[in-house]
Short mmCIF file of C-alpha atoms in Angstrom, two decimals:
data_model
loop_
_atom_site.label_atom_id
_atom_site.label_comp_id
_atom_site.label_asym_id
_atom_site.label_seq_id
_atom_site.Cartn_x
_atom_site.Cartn_y
_atom_site.Cartn_z
CA PRO A 164 83.55 112.10 96.26
CA SER A 165 86.03 115.42 94.80
CA ARG A 166 88.23 115.65 97.95
CA ALA A 167 88.51 111.76 98.59
CA GLY A 168 88.86 111.30 94.93
CA ALA A 169 91.94 113.56 94.57
CA LEU A 170 93.22 112.19 97.82
CA LEU A 171 93.09 108.61 96.38
CA GLU A 172 94.77 110.38 93.04
CA ALA A 173 97.27 111.96 95.10
CA LEU A 174 98.32 108.23 97.19
CA ALA A 175 98.44 106.41 94.42
CA LYS A 176 100.94 108.63 92.66
CA HIS A 177 102.98 108.63 95.22
CA VAL A 178 103.25 105.06 96.02
CA LEU A 179 103.97 104.51 92.40
CA TYR A 180 106.78 106.78 92.21
CA ILE A 181 108.51 105.79 95.71
CA HIS A 182 108.20 102.31 95.18
CA GLY A 183 109.96 102.37 91.80
CA GLN A 184 107.31 101.64 89.66
CA ILE A 185 107.32 105.07 87.43
CA PRO A 186 110.90 106.40 86.52
CA GLY A 187 109.69 109.63 87.47
CA PRO A 188 106.96 111.86 89.29
CA TYR A 189 103.56 110.95 87.56
CA ASP A 190 102.82 114.34 86.80
CA ALA A 191 105.94 115.05 85.40
CA LEU A 192 105.58 111.99 83.31
CA ALA A 193 102.22 113.42 81.77
CA ALA A 194 103.82 116.25 80.55
CA GLU A 195 106.28 114.36 79.00
CA ALA A 196 103.36 112.62 77.06
CA LEU A 197 101.07 115.49 76.31
CA GLY A 198 104.39 117.22 74.56
CA PRO A 199 105.71 116.49 71.09
CA SER A 200 107.16 113.58 69.93
CA GLY A 201 110.31 113.58 70.50
CA PRO A 202 113.35 113.21 67.86
CA ALA A 203 112.30 112.53 64.21
CA PRO A 204 112.24 108.83 62.86
CA GLY A 205 116.07 107.75 62.19
CA ARG A 206 117.55 104.06 62.64
CA CYS A 207 119.65 106.00 65.41
CA ARG A 208 119.54 103.70 68.80
CA LYS A 209 119.48 106.04 71.16
CA ALA A 210 116.27 107.79 69.50
CA SER A 211 114.64 104.29 68.93
CA ARG A 212 115.32 103.67 72.66
CA ARG A 213 113.43 107.66 73.39
CA ARG A 214 110.42 106.91 71.33
CA THR A 215 110.15 103.00 72.66
CA MET A 216 109.61 104.89 76.49
CA LEU A 217 107.62 107.35 74.83
CA ARG A 218 105.12 105.13 73.59
CA ARG A 219 105.19 103.20 76.90
CA THR A 220 104.80 106.28 79.21
CA ARG A 221 102.13 107.49 76.86
CA LYS A 222 100.12 104.07 77.34
CA LEU A 223 101.03 103.95 81.01
CA VAL A 224 99.45 107.85 81.59
CA ALA A 225 96.70 106.34 79.26
CA SER A 226 95.42 104.17 81.81
CA PHE A 227 96.08 105.83 84.55
CA ASP A 228 93.96 109.26 83.64
CA LEU A 229 90.76 107.24 82.86
CA LEU A 230 91.26 105.37 85.78
CA PHE A 231 92.06 108.69 87.94
CA GLY A 232 88.37 110.09 85.77
CA ALA A 233 86.70 107.39 86.69
CA LEU A 234 87.17 107.89 90.69
CA PRO A 235 84.54 110.46 91.36
CA ARG A 236 82.10 108.14 89.79
CA ALA A 237 83.15 105.75 91.25
CA LEU A 238 82.83 107.59 94.87
CA ALA A 239 79.84 108.82 94.12
CA ALA A 240 78.14 104.94 93.44
CA VAL A 241 79.77 103.74 96.60
CA GLN A 242 78.63 106.51 99.26
CA PRO A 243 75.74 108.15 97.39
CA PRO A 244 74.69 111.82 99.17
CA GLY A 245 73.08 111.56 102.31
CA SER A 246 75.83 110.72 104.62
CA ALA A 247 75.58 114.23 106.52
CA HIS A 248 73.55 112.36 108.98
CA GLY A 249 75.63 109.78 109.66
CA GLY A 250 73.29 107.17 107.60
CA SER A 251 76.19 106.11 105.49
CA PRO A 252 79.17 103.57 106.19
CA PRO A 253 83.01 105.32 106.41
CA LEU A 254 85.06 105.22 102.94
CA VAL A 255 86.83 101.99 102.65
CA ALA A 256 89.44 101.54 99.92
CA ALA A 257 92.96 100.47 99.27
CA LEU A 258 96.24 100.61 97.12
CA VAL A 259 97.84 97.13 96.52
CA LEU A 260 101.18 96.31 94.92
CA GLY A 261 102.34 92.58 94.25
CA GLY A 262 102.06 90.91 91.27
CA SER A 263 98.39 89.73 91.64
CA LEU A 264 96.01 90.41 94.41
CA ALA A 265 96.56 86.97 95.76
CA SER A 266 99.97 87.95 96.96
CA PRO A 267 100.12 91.65 97.49
CA ARG A 268 103.88 92.89 98.84
CA ALA A 269 101.98 96.02 100.18
CA VAL A 270 98.62 97.05 100.75
CA PHE A 271 97.56 101.05 101.75
CA LEU A 272 94.10 100.92 103.46
CA VAL A 273 92.50 104.13 103.47
CA ARG A 274 88.86 105.07 105.95
CA GLY A 275 87.45 108.27 105.18
CA HIS A 276 84.76 109.92 107.69
CA ALA A 277 81.72 111.39 106.51
CA GLY A 278 81.01 114.65 107.43
CA PRO A 279 78.81 117.71 106.93
CA THR A 280 77.88 118.61 103.37
CA ALA A 281 80.68 121.32 102.16
CA ALA A 282 80.55 123.43 98.74
CA ALA A 283 82.90 121.65 96.48
CA PRO A 284 86.77 122.46 97.18
CA SER A 285 88.47 124.82 94.89
CA ALA A 286 91.23 123.35 92.94
CA ALA A 287 93.59 125.22 95.37
CA GLU A 288 92.55 123.77 97.76
CA LEU A 289 92.28 120.34 96.88
CA ARG A 290 96.17 120.37 96.08
CA GLY A 291 96.93 121.74 99.71
CA LEU A 292 95.11 118.73 100.86
CA GLN A 293 96.92 116.42 98.68
CA ARG A 294 100.74 117.97 99.82
CA ARG A 295 99.32 117.58 103.60
CA LEU A 296 98.78 113.90 102.58
CA VAL A 297 101.88 113.16 101.19
CA ARG A 298 103.40 114.68 103.40
CA GLU A 299 101.89 112.55 106.43
CA LEU A 300 102.84 109.33 104.44
CA VAL A 301 106.23 110.14 104.61
CA ARG A 302 106.75 110.72 107.98
CA VAL A 303 104.44 107.96 109.12
CA CYS A 304 104.76 105.20 106.45
CA GLY A 305 108.16 106.52 105.31
CA ASP A 306 110.32 102.59 106.55
CA LEU A 307 108.20 101.41 103.48
CA ALA A 308 109.74 103.26 101.11
CA SER A 309 113.22 101.19 101.26
CA LEU A 310 110.84 98.25 100.55
CA ARG A 311 112.86 96.76 96.97
CA LEU A 312 109.70 95.25 95.36
CA GLY A 313 110.22 95.49 91.75
CA LEU A 314 107.71 95.53 88.62
CA CYS A 315 104.91 95.14 90.71
CA ARG A 316 100.76 95.82 89.77
CA LEU A 317 98.18 98.67 91.36
CA HIS A 318 95.39 97.95 92.32
CA LEU A 319 92.90 100.24 93.27
CA LEU A 320 89.97 99.21 95.61
CA LEU A 321 86.87 100.46 96.79
CA GLN A 322 84.45 98.84 99.23
CA ALA A 323 81.18 98.76 97.66
CA PRO A 324 77.29 97.47 98.21
CA ARG A 325 77.00 94.64 95.49
CA ALA A 326 74.44 96.62 93.73
CA ALA A 327 76.38 99.76 93.17
CA PRO A 328 77.33 101.59 89.55
CA LEU A 329 80.34 101.12 89.30
CA PRO A 330 81.68 102.89 86.19
CA SER A 331 84.80 101.44 84.23
CA PRO A 332 87.20 100.22 85.04
CA PHE A 333 86.73 99.21 87.91
CA ARG A 334 84.85 95.67 88.43
CA PRO A 335 82.90 94.05 91.35
CA ARG A 336 84.82 91.32 92.96
CA PRO A 337 82.21 90.70 95.88
CA ALA A 338 84.73 86.87 96.97
CA LEU A 339 87.46 88.98 96.77
CA ARG A 340 90.12 88.48 100.48
CA LEU A 341 92.98 90.36 101.02
CA LYS A 342 95.93 88.27 102.33
CA LEU A 343 97.53 90.81 104.73
CA ARG A 344 100.36 88.27 106.53
CA ARG A 345 103.16 88.45 104.46
CA ALA A 346 102.01 92.52 103.54
CA HIS A 347 103.69 95.17 104.55
CA ALA A 348 100.68 97.88 105.38
CA CYS A 349 100.12 101.35 105.83
CA PHE A 350 96.79 102.45 107.47
CA VAL A 351 95.37 106.50 105.73
CA GLU A 352 92.89 108.32 107.82
CA LEU A 353 91.07 110.68 105.57
CA GLY A 354 88.55 112.82 108.08
CA ALA A 355 87.99 112.57 111.77
CA PRO A 356 89.48 110.54 114.11
CA PRO A 357 93.46 111.17 115.49
CA ALA A 358 96.35 109.71 114.39
CA GLU A 359 97.09 106.04 116.04
CA ALA A 360 100.65 104.15 115.04
CA GLY A 361 101.20 103.02 111.75
CA SER A 362 99.05 105.28 110.62
CA ALA A 363 98.04 108.99 108.98
CA SER A 364 95.24 110.66 109.36
CA LEU A 365 94.60 113.73 107.08
CA ASP A 366 91.04 115.99 108.66
CA GLU A 367 89.48 117.06 105.48
#
């Protein structure tokens, strides 16, 4: 789960930035949110705007940190141990940008393939995997970067058994069907098969 979680997190951060949903790279915004509060209280319009932007940045970072923090536990619930023998289906996830799930504008479909159980990757290995994934996305799905979506909601979906004990903020949506007819889609493979047209592949 740590590898898949780190890659999904990197994908979400890249999608948020490249499609104009946040004003800068996510990690830079997170560092700003954790930094000093900024200028002292005053009636200057510029100072007031700065305080408003900082409050919004902190609220956004707090919500995504909650999501990213729960992601490894959600993935562990979706794919319990024992997948090394091929008994578990592949991980299926989706990052959806749009006004709502009923009307997505851009969809990044992710499939991860179970492999032999390995030791948990180091922080440096995870950063390397994240960089490779972003490079592959730029190479294969670069055309989507030109989309002008306006402000959207980002939804992170995981395909899970009905009885999977998903942690908050994940919620079961058993009747959900994604309507992709009018959406722009990119297919991302985490693991085994070679890349196909319209998909990015990353061997874990």
